[in-house]
PDB file of C-alpha atoms in Angstrom:
ATOM      1  CA  MET J 630       8.970 -25.314 -11.056  1.00  0.00           C
ATOM      2  CA  GLN J 631       8.216 -27.848  -8.329  1.00  0.00           C
ATOM      3  CA  TYR J 632       8.295 -26.703  -4.720  1.00  0.00           C
ATOM      4  CA  ILE J 633       9.275 -29.321  -2.138  1.00  0.00           C
ATOM      5  CA  HIS J 634       8.138 -28.225   1.318  1.00  0.00           C
ATOM      6  CA  VAL J 635      10.088 -29.902   4.112  1.00  0.00           C
ATOM      7  CA  LEU J 636       8.013 -29.524   7.261  1.00  0.00           C
ATOM      8  CA  GLY J 637       9.926 -28.840  10.460  1.00  0.00           C
ATOM      9  CA  ALA J 638      10.199 -31.267  13.333  1.00  0.00           C
ATOM     10  CA  GLY J 639      13.041 -30.117  15.577  1.00  0.00           C
ATOM     11  CA  PHE J 640      16.686 -29.143  15.732  1.00  0.00           C
ATOM     12  CA  SER J 641      19.521 -28.071  17.977  1.00  0.00           C
ATOM     13  CA  ALA J 642      21.309 -24.748  17.601  1.00  0.00           C
ATOM     14  CA  ASP J 643      24.614 -26.317  18.742  1.00  0.00           C
ATOM     15  CA  THR J 644      27.059 -24.591  16.397  1.00  0.00           C
ATOM     16  CA  LEU J 645      29.806 -27.064  17.323  1.00  0.00           C
ATOM     17  CA  LEU J 646      27.899 -29.660  15.285  1.00  0.00           C
ATOM     18  CA  ALA J 647      27.611 -29.946  11.533  1.00  0.00           C
ATOM     19  CA  PRO J 648      24.218 -28.718  10.256  1.00  0.00           C
ATOM     20  CA  THR J 649      23.108 -32.285   9.504  1.00  0.00           C
ATOM     21  CA  SER J 650      23.867 -33.241  13.118  1.00  0.00           C
ATOM     22  CA  GLN J 651      21.932 -30.247  14.422  1.00  0.00           C
ATOM     23  CA  LEU J 652      18.727 -31.657  12.918  1.00  0.00           C
ATOM     24  CA  ASN J 653      16.793 -34.197  14.914  1.00  0.00           C
ATOM     25  CA  THR J 654      16.387 -37.555  13.194  1.00  0.00           C
ATOM     26  CA  THR J 655      12.836 -36.768  12.074  1.00  0.00           C
ATOM     27  CA  THR J 656      13.809 -33.514  10.359  1.00  0.00           C
ATOM     28  CA  LEU J 657      16.921 -35.081   8.831  1.00  0.00           C
ATOM     29  CA  ALA J 658      14.894 -37.947   7.324  1.00  0.00           C
ATOM     30  CA  ARG J 659      12.443 -35.423   5.860  1.00  0.00           C
ATOM     31  CA  LEU J 660      15.302 -33.434   4.331  1.00  0.00           C
ATOM     32  CA  VAL J 661      16.927 -36.546   2.865  1.00  0.00           C
ATOM     33  CA  GLU J 662      13.617 -37.489   1.222  1.00  0.00           C
ATOM     34  CA  ALA J 663      13.238 -33.964  -0.188  1.00  0.00           C
ATOM     35  CA  ILE J 664      16.744 -34.139  -1.655  1.00  0.00           C
ATOM     36  CA  ARG J 665      16.027 -37.574  -3.149  1.00  0.00           C
ATOM     37  CA  ILE J 666      12.937 -36.140  -4.858  1.00  0.00           C
ATOM     38  CA  ALA J 667      14.734 -32.937  -5.938  1.00  0.00           C
ATOM     39  CA  ARG J 668      17.418 -34.931  -7.750  1.00  0.00           C
ATOM     40  CA  GLN J 669      14.689 -36.423  -9.960  1.00  0.00           C
ATOM     41  CA  LEU J 670      13.241 -33.041 -10.989  1.00  0.00           C
ATOM     42  CA  PRO J 671      14.632 -30.666 -13.606  1.00  0.00           C
ATOM     43  CA  HIS J 672      13.416 -27.497 -11.835  1.00  0.00           C
ATOM     44  CA  TYR J 673      12.810 -27.398  -8.098  1.00  0.00           C
ATOM     45  CA  LYS J 674      13.008 -25.298  -4.976  1.00  0.00           C
ATOM     46  CA  ILE J 675      13.271 -26.875  -1.560  1.00  0.00           C
ATOM     47  CA  VAL J 676      11.266 -24.880   0.977  1.00  0.00           C
ATOM     48  CA  THR J 677      12.386 -25.201   4.580  1.00  0.00           C
ATOM     49  CA  SER J 678      10.285 -23.949   7.459  1.00  0.00           C
ATOM     50  CA  GLY J 679      10.372 -23.520  11.197  1.00  0.00           C
ATOM     51  CA  ASN J 680      11.191 -20.820  13.695  1.00  0.00           C
ATOM     52  CA  THR J 681      13.069 -20.843  16.969  1.00  0.00           C
ATOM     53  CA  LYS J 682      11.663 -20.436  20.451  1.00  0.00           C
ATOM     54  CA  TYR J 683      14.772 -18.858  21.926  1.00  0.00           C
ATOM     55  CA  GLY J 684      16.057 -16.392  19.344  1.00  0.00           C
ATOM     56  CA  GLY J 685      19.066 -16.922  17.136  1.00  0.00           C
ATOM     57  CA  ILE J 686      19.150 -19.231  14.144  1.00  0.00           C
ATOM     58  CA  THR J 687      15.842 -20.733  13.044  1.00  0.00           C
ATOM     59  CA  GLN J 688      15.057 -24.322  12.174  1.00  0.00           C
ATOM     60  CA  ALA J 689      14.454 -23.267   8.543  1.00  0.00           C
ATOM     61  CA  GLU J 690      17.972 -21.834   8.375  1.00  0.00           C
ATOM     62  CA  VAL J 691      19.602 -24.923   9.895  1.00  0.00           C
ATOM     63  CA  VAL J 692      17.741 -27.169   7.437  1.00  0.00           C
ATOM     64  CA  LYS J 693      18.932 -24.902   4.605  1.00  0.00           C
ATOM     65  CA  LYS J 694      22.540 -25.214   5.810  1.00  0.00           C
ATOM     66  CA  ALA J 695      22.169 -28.995   6.006  1.00  0.00           C
ATOM     67  CA  ALA J 696      20.709 -29.121   2.485  1.00  0.00           C
ATOM     68  CA  ILE J 697      23.654 -27.094   1.177  1.00  0.00           C
ATOM     69  CA  ALA J 698      26.040 -29.434   2.998  1.00  0.00           C
ATOM     70  CA  LEU J 699      24.314 -32.330   1.217  1.00  0.00           C
ATOM     71  CA  GLY J 700      24.838 -30.759  -2.212  1.00  0.00           C
ATOM     72  CA  ILE J 701      21.771 -28.614  -2.871  1.00  0.00           C
ATOM     73  CA  PRO J 702      22.661 -25.214  -4.392  1.00  0.00           C
ATOM     74  CA  LYS J 703      21.658 -22.368  -2.064  1.00  0.00           C
ATOM     75  CA  GLN J 704      19.704 -20.667  -4.858  1.00  0.00           C
ATOM     76  CA  ASN J 705      17.414 -23.724  -4.899  1.00  0.00           C
ATOM     77  CA  ILE J 706      16.356 -23.273  -1.271  1.00  0.00           C
ATOM     78  CA  LEU J 707      13.747 -20.926   0.190  1.00  0.00           C
ATOM     79  CA  THR J 708      13.247 -20.448   3.925  1.00  0.00           C
ATOM     80  CA  LEU J 709      10.114 -19.698   5.929  1.00  0.00           C
ATOM     81  CA  THR J 710      11.486 -18.607   9.311  1.00  0.00           C
ATOM     82  CA  THR J 711       8.319 -17.659  11.220  1.00  0.00           C
ATOM     83  CA  PRO J 712       6.114 -20.804  11.468  1.00  0.00           C
ATOM     84  CA  SER J 713       5.925 -22.747  14.720  1.00  0.00           C
ATOM     85  CA  ASN J 714       3.388 -25.421  13.708  1.00  0.00           C
ATOM     86  CA  THR J 715       1.991 -27.126  10.620  1.00  0.00           C
ATOM     87  CA  ALA J 716      -0.878 -24.688  10.052  1.00  0.00           C
ATOM     88  CA  GLU J 717       1.543 -21.759  10.227  1.00  0.00           C
ATOM     89  CA  GLU J 718       3.903 -23.535   7.808  1.00  0.00           C
ATOM     90  CA  VAL J 719       1.089 -23.829   5.255  1.00  0.00           C
ATOM     91  CA  ASP J 720       0.105 -20.170   5.754  1.00  0.00           C
ATOM     92  CA  ALA J 721       3.721 -19.005   5.367  1.00  0.00           C
ATOM     93  CA  PHE J 722       4.120 -21.064   2.186  1.00  0.00           C
ATOM     94  CA  ILE J 723       1.020 -19.433   0.688  1.00  0.00           C
ATOM     95  CA  LYS J 724       2.047 -15.924   1.767  1.00  0.00           C
ATOM     96  CA  LYS J 725       5.487 -16.313   0.190  1.00  0.00           C
ATOM     97  CA  LEU J 726       4.604 -18.264  -2.960  1.00  0.00           C
ATOM     98  CA  GLY J 727       0.881 -17.861  -3.569  1.00  0.00           C
ATOM     99  CA  LYS J 728      -1.768 -20.483  -4.207  1.00  0.00           C
ATOM    100  CA  ASN J 729      -0.924 -21.381  -7.796  1.00  0.00           C
ATOM    101  CA  LYS J 730       2.256 -23.385  -7.181  1.00  0.00           C
ATOM    102  CA  LYS J 731       2.868 -27.064  -7.797  1.00  0.00           C
ATOM    103  CA  GLY J 732       4.265 -28.726  -4.759  1.00  0.00           C
ATOM    104  CA  ILE J 733       5.222 -31.708  -2.726  1.00  0.00           C
ATOM    105  CA  VAL J 734       5.008 -31.848   1.061  1.00  0.00           C
ATOM    106  CA  VAL J 735       7.529 -34.003   2.913  1.00  0.00           C
ATOM    107  CA  SER J 736       6.533 -35.160   6.375  1.00  0.00           C
ATOM    108  CA  ASP J 737       6.084 -38.239   8.518  1.00  0.00           C
ATOM    109  CA  ALA J 738       3.695 -40.848   7.157  1.00  0.00           C
ATOM    110  CA  LEU J 739       1.453 -40.374  10.201  1.00  0.00           C
ATOM    111  CA  HIS J 740       1.536 -36.563   9.995  1.00  0.00           C
ATOM    112  CA  LEU J 741       1.170 -36.215   6.226  1.00  0.00           C
ATOM    113  CA  PRO J 742      -2.651 -36.565   6.009  1.00  0.00           C
ATOM    114  CA  ARG J 743      -3.070 -33.539   8.295  1.00  0.00           C
ATOM    115  CA  ALA J 744      -0.524 -31.475   6.370  1.00  0.00           C
ATOM    116  CA  LEU J 745      -2.211 -32.303   3.054  1.00  0.00           C
ATOM    117  CA  MET J 746      -5.633 -31.534   4.546  1.00  0.00           C
ATOM    118  CA  LEU J 747      -4.390 -28.095   5.658  1.00  0.00           C
ATOM    119  CA  TYR J 748      -3.076 -27.353   2.175  1.00  0.00           C
ATOM    120  CA  GLN J 749      -6.334 -28.553   0.596  1.00  0.00           C
ATOM    121  CA  LYS J 750      -8.331 -26.456   3.056  1.00  0.00           C
ATOM    122  CA  ALA J 751      -6.260 -23.459   1.908  1.00  0.00           C
ATOM    123  CA  GLY J 752      -7.107 -24.205  -1.719  1.00  0.00           C
ATOM    124  CA  ILE J 753      -3.853 -25.856  -2.827  1.00  0.00           C
ATOM    125  CA  HIS J 754      -3.459 -29.403  -4.052  1.00  0.00           C
ATOM    126  CA  MET J 755      -0.072 -30.740  -2.944  1.00  0.00           C
ATOM    127  CA  GLN J 756       1.373 -34.202  -3.353  1.00  0.00           C
ATOM    128  CA  GLY J 757       2.579 -36.022  -0.286  1.00  0.00           C
ATOM    129  CA  ALA J 758       5.988 -37.582   0.244  1.00  0.00           C
ATOM    130  CA  PRO J 759       5.817 -39.710   3.389  1.00  0.00           C
ATOM    131  CA  THR J 760       8.831 -40.630   5.465  1.00  0.00           C
ATOM    132  CA  ASN J 761       9.590 -41.815   9.015  1.00  0.00           C
ATOM    133  CA  TYR J 762       7.206 -44.751   8.915  1.00  0.00           C
ATOM    134  CA  ASN J 763       6.376 -46.021  12.412  1.00  0.00           C
ATOM    135  CA  ILE J 764       5.505 -49.498  11.204  1.00  0.00           C
ATOM    136  CA  LYS J 765       7.533 -51.419   8.647  1.00  0.00           C
ATOM    137  CA  LYS J 766       6.474 -54.826   7.415  1.00  0.00           C
ATOM    138  CA  GLY J 767       9.653 -56.323   5.993  1.00  0.00           C
ATOM    139  CA  PRO J 768      10.602 -59.919   6.833  1.00  0.00           C
ATOM    140  CA  HIS J 769      13.148 -58.755   9.433  1.00  0.00           C
ATOM    141  CA  ASP J 770      11.145 -55.913  10.983  1.00  0.00           C
ATOM    142  CA  TYR J 771       9.959 -56.107  14.562  1.00  0.00           C
ATOM    143  CA  ASN J 772       7.926 -53.098  15.575  1.00  0.00           C
ATOM    144  CA  GLY J 773       7.772 -53.833  19.281  1.00  0.00           C
ATOM    145  CA  PHE J 774       4.007 -54.035  19.387  1.00  0.00           C
ATOM    146  CA  THR J 775       2.966 -56.263  22.221  1.00  0.00           C
ATOM    147  CA  LEU J 776       0.627 -55.349  25.008  1.00  0.00           C
ATOM    148  CA  PRO J 777       1.456 -53.969  27.379  1.00  0.00           C
ATOM    149  CA  SER J 778       4.767 -52.480  26.327  1.00  0.00           C
ATOM    150  CA  TYR J 779       6.313 -49.036  26.300  1.00  0.00           C
ATOM    151  CA  ASN J 780       6.637 -49.118  22.483  1.00  0.00           C
ATOM    152  CA  SER J 781       2.959 -49.962  22.046  1.00  0.00           C
ATOM    153  CA  LEU J 782       1.797 -47.271  24.464  1.00  0.00           C
ATOM    154  CA  SER J 783       4.124 -44.690  22.910  1.00  0.00           C
ATOM    155  CA  ALA J 784       2.921 -45.542  19.394  1.00  0.00           C
ATOM    156  CA  MET J 785      -0.708 -45.294  20.484  1.00  0.00           C
ATOM    157  CA  ASN J 786      -0.038 -41.940  22.152  1.00  0.00           C
ATOM    158  CA  THR J 787       1.588 -40.605  18.979  1.00  0.00           C
ATOM    159  CA  TYR J 788      -1.284 -41.863  16.847  1.00  0.00           C
ATOM    160  CA  LEU J 789      -3.991 -40.402  19.109  1.00  0.00           C
ATOM    161  CA  ARG J 790      -2.255 -37.024  19.358  1.00  0.00           C
ATOM    162  CA  GLU J 791      -1.979 -36.788  15.571  1.00  0.00           C
ATOM    163  CA  LYS J 792      -5.651 -37.734  15.109  1.00  0.00           C
ATOM    164  CA  LEU J 793      -6.750 -35.105  17.646  1.00  0.00           C
ATOM    165  CA  LYS J 794      -4.649 -32.449  15.898  1.00  0.00           C
ATOM    166  CA  TYR J 795      -6.154 -33.496  12.560  1.00  0.00           C
ATOM    167  CA  TYR J 796      -9.700 -33.025  13.848  1.00  0.00           C
ATOM    168  CA  LYS J 797      -8.811 -29.718  15.506  1.00  0.00           C
ATOM    169  CA  ASP J 798      -7.217 -28.382  12.313  1.00  0.00           C
ATOM    170  CA  SER J 799     -10.060 -29.601  10.102  1.00  0.00           C
ATOM    171  CA  TRP J 800     -12.586 -27.289  11.824  1.00  0.00           C
TER     172      TRP J 800
END
């Protein structure tokens, strides 16, 4: 059995929207990548995680509904409804499934090293499945990186925040 852990990144609890539209674009891209991987595996469970700050439906539950809407059988989905950050997602995964599971972590390319480090620190070797690349180098890609520009400053802010979180979590 392969476990595919889709890390949370945000959602809306707007019940007038389809579950896929309730997910922010980051979370939706992570889920799509998890489903792409799951379709290549004979035995899998998609693990969704994330709580809610305001009560009601959790991010893990909305991601599960979206996965079902995209064709994943509900018996192939597990939810972790309490985590509010990456470290808590790793802890919840271990508490529910133990340390002897094979797994894949789906997250943003920039965020994935920290997620994998947290799993390794907990004694589990997981494979990474990166998505949501900030920089693409195709012949028609323009990444907006000129100085000074809002895109460049925003990208640098995102990068620095992730690096600081990595060092904080590695202690």
